[in-house]
């Protein structure tokens, strides 16, 4: 629709006008993307804030199961991540078995997700074991001194034979 195109292009005045004229706010575009999904593509935080104020759902999934937060993280859009987190996006929601943190490719986005509570699933697992943290990795038994293994001389002599 023209409204989704205006949103995607970040043309806030045109999107507002089309909305005032009755554009369907629940319209879906390709892959079942909502206006908020398209708004992320505009890379305009003001567009996202306006869409959220209109009632766009920050947890709505598109046709392939992605939330707006996932789209923002995958698109390396730090500002969109901040807007969505401030609007209550679930930082630990799983899509294809993975949270948004697993998809972060920039340190700023990873830090924002962690500050918003990402990793609570891991913390829950650790506390379920009663340790409150990951258990120490197993330690391999030492191999012993080189002489017990035949020493370097045995290795050299073996290669000369």
GROMACS .gro file of C-alpha atoms in nm:
model
  161
    1UNK     CA    1   0.000   0.000   0.000
    2UNK     CA    2   0.103   0.362  -0.038
    3UNK     CA    3   0.110   0.392   0.341
    4UNK     CA    4   0.359   0.107   0.380
    5UNK     CA    5   0.577   0.257   0.107
    6UNK     CA    6   0.578   0.596   0.282
    7UNK     CA    7   0.667   0.423   0.610
    8UNK     CA    8   0.946   0.220   0.449
    9UNK     CA    9   1.091   0.530   0.283
   10UNK     CA   10   1.080   0.720   0.610
   11UNK     CA   11   0.847   0.987   0.474
   12UNK     CA   12   0.677   1.071   0.804
   13UNK     CA   13   0.464   1.363   0.674
   14UNK     CA   14   0.326   1.148   0.391
   15UNK     CA   15   0.270   0.849   0.622
   16UNK     CA   16   0.083   1.073   0.868
   17UNK     CA   17  -0.133   1.218   0.593
   18UNK     CA   18  -0.217   0.876   0.450
   19UNK     CA   19  -0.305   0.754   0.797
   20UNK     CA   20  -0.532   1.057   0.849
   21UNK     CA   21  -0.702   0.974   0.519
   22UNK     CA   22  -0.779   0.625   0.642
   23UNK     CA   23  -0.484   0.408   0.541
   24UNK     CA   24  -0.520   0.067   0.699
   25UNK     CA   25  -0.273   0.062   0.991
   26UNK     CA   26  -0.289  -0.319   1.004
   27UNK     CA   27  -0.190  -0.359   0.638
   28UNK     CA   28   0.075  -0.622   0.567
   29UNK     CA   29   0.337  -0.613   0.299
   30UNK     CA   30   0.562  -0.875   0.149
   31UNK     CA   31   0.652  -1.163   0.381
   32UNK     CA   32   0.369  -1.055   0.609
   33UNK     CA   33   0.565  -0.756   0.739
   34UNK     CA   34   0.379  -0.500   0.949
   35UNK     CA   35   0.422  -0.125   0.926
   36UNK     CA   36   0.666  -0.146   1.218
   37UNK     CA   37   0.879  -0.399   1.029
   38UNK     CA   38   0.882  -0.162   0.731
   39UNK     CA   39   0.951   0.133   0.960
   40UNK     CA   40   1.276  -0.029   1.070
   41UNK     CA   41   1.389  -0.029   0.708
   42UNK     CA   42   1.345   0.350   0.703
   43UNK     CA   43   1.622   0.380   0.967
   44UNK     CA   44   1.422   0.670   1.116
   45UNK     CA   45   1.369   0.643   1.494
   46UNK     CA   46   1.100   0.913   1.476
   47UNK     CA   47   0.903   0.692   1.235
   48UNK     CA   48   0.929   0.399   1.477
   49UNK     CA   49   0.818   0.608   1.775
   50UNK     CA   50   0.518   0.737   1.577
   51UNK     CA   51   0.418   0.387   1.466
   52UNK     CA   52   0.443   0.256   1.822
   53UNK     CA   53   0.236   0.551   1.945
   54UNK     CA   54  -0.027   0.451   1.686
   55UNK     CA   55  -0.042   0.110   1.852
   56UNK     CA   56   0.184  -0.099   1.634
   57UNK     CA   57   0.275  -0.417   1.826
   58UNK     CA   58   0.647  -0.446   1.904
   59UNK     CA   59   0.603  -0.825   1.936
   60UNK     CA   60   0.415  -0.887   1.609
   61UNK     CA   61   0.590  -1.143   1.392
   62UNK     CA   62   0.618  -1.123   1.017
   63UNK     CA   63   0.543  -1.413   0.783
   64UNK     CA   64   0.876  -1.577   0.858
   65UNK     CA   65   0.850  -1.540   1.234
   66UNK     CA   66   1.069  -1.234   1.299
   67UNK     CA   67   0.977  -0.967   1.551
   68UNK     CA   68   1.065  -0.603   1.479
   69UNK     CA   69   1.353  -0.635   1.729
   70UNK     CA   70   1.496  -0.927   1.531
   71UNK     CA   71   1.472  -0.724   1.209
   72UNK     CA   72   1.648  -0.429   1.373
   73UNK     CA   73   1.924  -0.649   1.517
   74UNK     CA   74   1.977  -0.832   1.188
   75UNK     CA   75   1.990  -0.496   1.008
   76UNK     CA   76   2.249  -0.357   1.253
   77UNK     CA   77   2.015  -0.067   1.334
   78UNK     CA   78   2.127   0.038   1.682
   79UNK     CA   79   1.882   0.328   1.708
   80UNK     CA   80   1.587   0.105   1.618
   81UNK     CA   81   1.702  -0.147   1.879
   82UNK     CA   82   1.704   0.128   2.144
   83UNK     CA   83   1.354   0.248   2.044
   84UNK     CA   84   1.210  -0.104   2.048
   85UNK     CA   85   1.370  -0.194   2.381
   86UNK     CA   86   1.242   0.130   2.535
   87UNK     CA   87   0.896   0.034   2.406
   88UNK     CA   88   0.899  -0.304   2.578
   89UNK     CA   89   1.024  -0.544   2.311
   90UNK     CA   90   1.101  -0.886   2.460
   91UNK     CA   91   1.479  -0.914   2.448
   92UNK     CA   92   1.473  -1.288   2.520
   93UNK     CA   93   1.205  -1.393   2.273
   94UNK     CA   94   1.320  -1.686   2.064
   95UNK     CA   95   1.286  -1.702   1.687
   96UNK     CA   96   1.404  -2.026   1.531
   97UNK     CA   97   1.533  -2.121   1.875
   98UNK     CA   98   1.760  -1.816   1.905
   99UNK     CA   99   1.726  -1.486   2.093
  100UNK     CA  100   1.816  -1.150   1.942
  101UNK     CA  101   2.154  -1.155   2.119
  102UNK     CA  102   2.262  -1.451   1.906
  103UNK     CA  103   2.199  -1.241   1.596
  104UNK     CA  104   2.384  -0.927   1.710
  105UNK     CA  105   2.686  -0.846   1.495
  106UNK     CA  106   2.786  -0.514   1.652
  107UNK     CA  107   2.915  -0.451   2.003
  108UNK     CA  108   2.673  -0.160   2.055
  109UNK     CA  109   2.371  -0.376   1.981
  110UNK     CA  110   2.503  -0.662   2.194
  111UNK     CA  111   2.560  -0.421   2.485
  112UNK     CA  112   2.210  -0.273   2.447
  113UNK     CA  113   2.054  -0.620   2.449
  114UNK     CA  114   2.257  -0.728   2.751
  115UNK     CA  115   2.168  -0.408   2.938
  116UNK     CA  116   1.801  -0.481   2.866
  117UNK     CA  117   1.831  -0.828   3.020
  118UNK     CA  118   1.936  -1.049   2.731
  119UNK     CA  119   2.079  -1.374   2.852
  120UNK     CA  120   1.815  -1.426   3.122
  121UNK     CA  121   1.758  -1.771   2.973
  122UNK     CA  122   2.121  -1.859   3.041
  123UNK     CA  123   2.107  -1.713   3.391
  124UNK     CA  124   1.799  -1.923   3.459
  125UNK     CA  125   1.979  -2.238   3.351
  126UNK     CA  126   2.278  -2.162   3.570
  127UNK     CA  127   2.069  -2.088   3.877
  128UNK     CA  128   1.869  -2.406   3.814
  129UNK     CA  129   2.193  -2.595   3.877
  130UNK     CA  130   2.226  -2.408   4.203
  131UNK     CA  131   2.564  -2.265   4.119
  132UNK     CA  132   2.444  -1.923   4.004
  133UNK     CA  133   2.704  -1.937   3.729
  134UNK     CA  134   2.830  -2.180   3.468
  135UNK     CA  135   3.012  -2.476   3.619
  136UNK     CA  136   3.388  -2.493   3.576
  137UNK     CA  137   3.494  -2.688   3.268
  138UNK     CA  138   3.635  -3.034   3.332
  139UNK     CA  139   4.013  -3.046   3.373
  140UNK     CA  140   4.202  -3.305   3.170
  141UNK     CA  141   4.446  -3.526   3.359
  142UNK     CA  142   4.804  -3.411   3.306
  143UNK     CA  143   5.005  -3.622   3.066
  144UNK     CA  144   5.308  -3.629   3.293
  145UNK     CA  145   5.665  -3.518   3.237
  146UNK     CA  146   5.817  -3.565   2.893
  147UNK     CA  147   6.041  -3.844   3.026
  148UNK     CA  148   5.731  -4.050   3.113
  149UNK     CA  149   5.623  -4.026   2.751
  150UNK     CA  150   5.961  -4.127   2.619
  151UNK     CA  151   6.093  -3.771   2.619
  152UNK     CA  152   6.198  -3.562   2.323
  153UNK     CA  153   6.493  -3.796   2.258
  154UNK     CA  154   6.256  -4.088   2.201
  155UNK     CA  155   6.049  -3.885   1.958
  156UNK     CA  156   6.359  -3.777   1.768
  157UNK     CA  157   6.507  -4.127   1.771
  158UNK     CA  158   6.173  -4.268   1.648
  159UNK     CA  159   6.164  -4.030   1.355
  160UNK     CA  160   6.522  -4.117   1.261
  161UNK     CA  161   6.444  -4.489   1.243
   0.00000   0.00000   0.00000
